[in-house]
Structure formats: structure tokens, C-alpha cells
Amino acid sequence: MKYSKKLNFKYGVLLAVFLGLAIVFESCTCERTAEKTSEKMIEKSLGEDAEVDIDDEKVTIKTEEGTFTADATINSWPDEIPGDVPEFKDGKIMSVSTQEMDDSKNWVVIYEDVSQNALKNYQEELEKAGFKISYTTIVASGGHLAAEKGALAVMLMAGDGNATVTIGTNQ
């Protein structure tokens, strides 16, 4: 899977900065002003070619390397995820992030209210769908797994009632 660690790190740091700013500005009655200020700060830190759009609970960052979107208003499995990937149906979706770079696309789906058996159950679903399990770690409170099928890669981390499913593909 082709990706830029530098870009992913930048997005992670900038998303953390944005979330911190969002908390500070949350009590402000000038919500739009806060969004614009946050956009300018992120754009400045990424460079002149970055385009940032913040709208309520959605952040979109576009650069020459690709597009990153985080949307806390999406509460369902994204339709764009390839059909070969079984839907993770355990728990409630809290947010969805997408990243498009060059010839790859990635999704990160974050869940809450996830059962203790979710990891084992999803592993079985992936195997039924023809995925090869690369590794699995299961402990009492959760664990993680990685699976591959052709150009698709799926990772699941689960524990303490929460889970994160990451799907990547080379288009």
C-alpha cells in the first residue's frame, strides 16, 4: 500500500491541533470565525498549496499529495468501501475518515459500544470473504488483527468497548 508517513504524521498532528482549537472555540458564539481561524492556521502549517475546509463536525484537507476528510456526522459504513470487505456491524459508528493519495484510498471507521467477541467474529467474517489473516493478537480486553486480499488491507483494533477499523486499497 502506497502512502506518505510524513503526510500521515502531519495530518495527525494537525487534526490534534484542530480538535484542541475546536474545544477552545466551542464556547464562542462566533462559530464561523473560529472555523475560519482554524482553517488558516492549518493551511499555514501545511503550506501555501493546502486547502482546508472546516464545517461543524467535518474537516477536509486537500494538498497536492491528496485529500484527507474526517467527518463525525457520518454514522454508517461508507458505501465507497469495496464490496469485498465485510461490514463491521458490531457497535455504533462514531466517525469516519477518508484519505486519498495517488492511487490509494484509505478509510478509518471508529466505533463505540463494541462487544468483547467483536474481534473474533470479524476475523471469521474476513476469512469467509477470502481474506488472509496476516496476524492476530487477542487478549482479555481486546486485541488487533490484520488481513489482506489482493490490493485490499484491513486492520481492526478493539478493546474496552471501542474499535477502529482501517481499510486500505490501491485503486
mmCIF file of C-alpha atoms in Angstrom:
data_model
loop_
_atom_site.group_PDB
_atom_site.id
_atom_site.type_symbol
_atom_site.label_atom_id
_atom_site.label_comp_id
_atom_site.label_asym_id
_atom_site.label_seq_id
_atom_site.Cartn_x
_atom_site.Cartn_y
_atom_site.Cartn_z
ATOM 1 C CA MET A 1 0.000 0.000 0.000
ATOM 2 C CA LYS A 2 1.500 3.340 -1.055
ATOM 3 C CA TYR A 3 1.305 6.152 1.480
ATOM 4 C CA SER A 4 3.331 9.021 2.849
ATOM 5 C CA LYS A 5 4.296 8.672 6.526
ATOM 6 C CA LYS A 6 5.234 12.361 6.560
ATOM 7 C CA LEU A 7 1.785 13.365 5.316
ATOM 8 C CA ASN A 8 0.021 10.993 7.734
ATOM 9 C CA PHE A 9 2.038 12.442 10.626
ATOM 10 C CA LYS A 10 1.231 15.990 9.519
ATOM 11 C CA TYR A 11 -2.460 15.174 9.327
ATOM 12 C CA GLY A 12 -2.413 13.507 12.729
ATOM 13 C CA VAL A 13 -0.683 16.457 14.368
ATOM 14 C CA LEU A 14 -2.886 18.961 12.596
ATOM 15 C CA LEU A 15 -6.037 17.055 13.463
ATOM 16 C CA ALA A 16 -4.979 17.063 17.118
ATOM 17 C CA VAL A 17 -4.346 20.824 16.890
ATOM 18 C CA PHE A 18 -7.716 21.315 15.255
ATOM 19 C CA LEU A 19 -9.522 19.299 17.900
ATOM 20 C CA GLY A 20 -7.825 21.333 20.619
ATOM 21 C CA LEU A 21 -8.822 24.547 18.883
ATOM 22 C CA ALA A 22 -12.363 23.288 18.414
ATOM 23 C CA ILE A 23 -12.715 22.734 22.156
ATOM 24 C CA VAL A 24 -11.414 26.231 22.883
ATOM 25 C CA PHE A 25 -13.695 27.832 20.323
ATOM 26 C CA GLU A 26 -16.733 25.697 21.218
ATOM 27 C CA SER A 27 -17.907 28.179 23.825
ATOM 28 C CA CYS A 28 -17.516 31.093 21.413
ATOM 29 C CA THR A 29 -20.695 32.408 19.808
ATOM 30 C CA CYS A 30 -18.691 33.243 16.680
ATOM 31 C CA GLU A 31 -18.550 29.653 15.429
ATOM 32 C CA ARG A 32 -17.843 30.584 11.815
ATOM 33 C CA THR A 33 -14.999 32.890 12.847
ATOM 34 C CA ALA A 34 -13.464 30.078 14.880
ATOM 35 C CA GLU A 35 -13.688 27.719 11.900
ATOM 36 C CA LYS A 36 -12.016 30.248 9.589
ATOM 37 C CA THR A 37 -9.242 30.909 12.110
ATOM 38 C CA SER A 38 -8.607 27.169 12.473
ATOM 39 C CA GLU A 39 -8.589 26.745 8.681
ATOM 40 C CA LYS A 40 -5.981 29.494 8.265
ATOM 41 C CA MET A 41 -3.759 28.031 10.997
ATOM 42 C CA ILE A 42 -3.828 24.554 9.452
ATOM 43 C CA GLU A 43 -3.270 25.915 5.921
ATOM 44 C CA LYS A 44 -0.297 27.961 7.113
ATOM 45 C CA SER A 45 1.309 24.963 8.811
ATOM 46 C CA LEU A 46 0.814 22.715 5.738
ATOM 47 C CA GLY A 47 1.983 25.291 3.182
ATOM 48 C CA GLU A 48 0.512 27.587 0.560
ATOM 49 C CA ASP A 49 -0.952 24.806 -1.562
ATOM 50 C CA ALA A 50 -3.099 23.382 1.240
ATOM 51 C CA GLU A 51 -6.832 23.945 1.146
ATOM 52 C CA VAL A 52 -8.667 23.425 4.436
ATOM 53 C CA ASP A 53 -12.421 23.415 4.934
ATOM 54 C CA ILE A 54 -13.947 23.088 8.393
ATOM 55 C CA ASP A 55 -17.705 22.793 8.628
ATOM 56 C CA ASP A 56 -19.180 21.901 12.023
ATOM 57 C CA GLU A 57 -18.003 18.326 12.622
ATOM 58 C CA LYS A 58 -16.312 17.800 9.232
ATOM 59 C CA VAL A 59 -12.719 18.644 8.291
ATOM 60 C CA THR A 60 -11.373 18.390 4.728
ATOM 61 C CA ILE A 61 -7.709 18.982 3.918
ATOM 62 C CA LYS A 62 -6.566 18.998 0.273
ATOM 63 C CA THR A 63 -2.921 19.152 -0.770
ATOM 64 C CA GLU A 64 -1.044 18.206 -3.913
ATOM 65 C CA GLU A 65 -0.361 14.844 -2.244
ATOM 66 C CA GLY A 66 -4.029 14.016 -1.673
ATOM 67 C CA THR A 67 -7.192 14.655 0.317
ATOM 68 C CA PHE A 68 -7.981 13.868 3.952
ATOM 69 C CA THR A 69 -11.532 14.067 5.320
ATOM 70 C CA ALA A 70 -12.735 13.437 8.873
ATOM 71 C CA ASP A 71 -16.487 13.559 9.439
ATOM 72 C CA ALA A 72 -18.092 12.938 12.823
ATOM 73 C CA THR A 73 -21.571 13.234 11.290
ATOM 74 C CA ILE A 74 -21.261 10.002 9.281
ATOM 75 C CA ASN A 75 -22.826 7.194 11.292
ATOM 76 C CA SER A 76 -22.879 4.408 8.730
ATOM 77 C CA TRP A 77 -20.452 2.150 6.878
ATOM 78 C CA PRO A 78 -19.150 4.117 3.850
ATOM 79 C CA ASP A 79 -20.610 2.995 0.520
ATOM 80 C CA GLU A 80 -17.230 3.605 -1.185
ATOM 81 C CA ILE A 81 -15.541 0.790 0.733
ATOM 82 C CA PRO A 82 -15.037 -2.090 -1.730
ATOM 83 C CA GLY A 83 -17.734 -4.760 -1.539
ATOM 84 C CA ASP A 84 -15.162 -7.490 -0.825
ATOM 85 C CA VAL A 85 -14.640 -6.012 2.644
ATOM 86 C CA PRO A 86 -17.288 -7.302 5.051
ATOM 87 C CA GLU A 87 -19.033 -4.581 7.013
ATOM 88 C CA PHE A 88 -18.085 -4.431 10.671
ATOM 89 C CA LYS A 89 -21.534 -4.464 12.296
ATOM 90 C CA ASP A 90 -20.661 -4.634 15.990
ATOM 91 C CA GLY A 91 -21.142 -1.334 17.808
ATOM 92 C CA LYS A 92 -22.089 2.201 16.870
ATOM 93 C CA ILE A 93 -20.100 4.277 14.345
ATOM 94 C CA MET A 94 -18.761 7.477 15.892
ATOM 95 C CA SER A 95 -16.811 8.919 12.947
ATOM 96 C CA VAL A 96 -15.375 8.133 9.537
ATOM 97 C CA SER A 97 -12.151 9.441 8.000
ATOM 98 C CA THR A 98 -11.011 9.013 4.406
ATOM 99 C CA GLN A 99 -7.686 9.683 2.764
ATOM 100 C CA GLU A 100 -6.963 9.656 -0.970
ATOM 101 C CA MET A 101 -3.382 9.803 -2.189
ATOM 102 C CA ASP A 102 -2.018 8.933 -5.609
ATOM 103 C CA ASP A 103 -3.507 5.521 -6.414
ATOM 104 C CA SER A 104 -4.612 4.568 -2.912
ATOM 105 C CA LYS A 105 -7.635 5.238 -0.745
ATOM 106 C CA ASN A 106 -7.993 4.563 2.982
ATOM 107 C CA TRP A 107 -10.902 4.630 5.423
ATOM 108 C CA VAL A 108 -10.844 4.722 9.212
ATOM 109 C CA VAL A 109 -14.143 3.912 10.936
ATOM 110 C CA ILE A 110 -14.319 4.447 14.701
ATOM 111 C CA TYR A 111 -16.870 2.583 16.852
ATOM 112 C CA GLU A 112 -18.161 2.553 20.417
ATOM 113 C CA ASP A 113 -20.396 0.044 22.251
ATOM 114 C CA VAL A 114 -18.439 -2.873 20.761
ATOM 115 C CA SER A 115 -18.845 -6.370 22.255
ATOM 116 C CA GLN A 116 -15.954 -8.453 23.606
ATOM 117 C CA ASN A 117 -16.399 -11.018 20.817
ATOM 118 C CA ALA A 118 -16.192 -8.442 18.013
ATOM 119 C CA LEU A 119 -12.584 -9.200 17.060
ATOM 120 C CA LYS A 120 -13.104 -12.952 16.793
ATOM 121 C CA ASN A 121 -16.407 -12.517 14.940
ATOM 122 C CA TYR A 122 -14.911 -10.086 12.406
ATOM 123 C CA GLN A 123 -11.933 -12.373 11.845
ATOM 124 C CA GLU A 124 -14.377 -15.129 10.874
ATOM 125 C CA GLU A 125 -16.220 -12.743 8.507
ATOM 126 C CA LEU A 126 -12.953 -11.715 6.848
ATOM 127 C CA GLU A 127 -11.896 -15.343 6.383
ATOM 128 C CA LYS A 128 -15.308 -16.195 4.854
ATOM 129 C CA ALA A 129 -14.789 -13.296 2.422
ATOM 130 C CA GLY A 130 -11.449 -14.760 1.308
ATOM 131 C CA PHE A 131 -9.097 -12.551 3.310
ATOM 132 C CA LYS A 132 -5.813 -13.995 4.556
ATOM 133 C CA ILE A 133 -5.217 -13.128 8.206
ATOM 134 C CA SER A 134 -1.647 -11.757 8.484
ATOM 135 C CA TYR A 135 -1.591 -11.581 12.264
ATOM 136 C CA THR A 136 -3.905 -11.629 15.243
ATOM 137 C CA THR A 137 -3.381 -10.686 18.859
ATOM 138 C CA ILE A 138 -6.209 -11.381 21.282
ATOM 139 C CA VAL A 139 -6.072 -10.543 24.976
ATOM 140 C CA ALA A 140 -8.789 -10.437 27.616
ATOM 141 C CA SER A 141 -9.677 -6.799 26.963
ATOM 142 C CA GLY A 142 -9.400 -6.852 23.154
ATOM 143 C CA GLY A 143 -6.696 -7.117 20.530
ATOM 144 C CA HIS A 144 -5.967 -6.450 16.898
ATOM 145 C CA LEU A 145 -5.779 -8.204 13.562
ATOM 146 C CA ALA A 146 -4.569 -7.531 10.046
ATOM 147 C CA ALA A 147 -5.900 -9.168 6.899
ATOM 148 C CA GLU A 148 -5.180 -8.935 3.172
ATOM 149 C CA LYS A 149 -6.899 -9.857 -0.051
ATOM 150 C CA GLY A 150 -5.289 -8.704 -3.276
ATOM 151 C CA ALA A 151 -4.887 -4.914 -3.135
ATOM 152 C CA LEU A 152 -7.085 -4.677 -0.014
ATOM 153 C CA ALA A 153 -5.789 -4.461 3.543
ATOM 154 C CA VAL A 154 -7.981 -4.448 6.664
ATOM 155 C CA MET A 155 -6.921 -3.802 10.251
ATOM 156 C CA LEU A 156 -9.089 -3.978 13.349
ATOM 157 C CA MET A 157 -8.126 -2.808 16.815
ATOM 158 C CA ALA A 158 -10.700 -3.471 19.525
ATOM 159 C CA GLY A 159 -10.870 -3.235 23.284
ATOM 160 C CA ASP A 160 -12.732 -1.731 26.219
ATOM 161 C CA GLY A 161 -15.932 -1.357 24.195
ATOM 162 C CA ASN A 162 -14.290 0.572 21.349
ATOM 163 C CA ALA A 163 -12.949 -0.405 17.932
ATOM 164 C CA THR A 164 -11.190 1.115 14.950
ATOM 165 C CA VAL A 165 -11.430 -0.488 11.518
ATOM 166 C CA THR A 166 -8.919 0.680 8.908
ATOM 167 C CA ILE A 167 -9.331 -0.304 5.258
ATOM 168 C CA GLY A 168 -6.787 0.480 2.563
ATOM 169 C CA THR A 169 -6.747 -0.159 -1.162
ATOM 170 C CA ASN A 170 -4.673 0.625 -4.213
ATOM 171 C CA GLN A 171 -7.191 1.796 -6.803
#
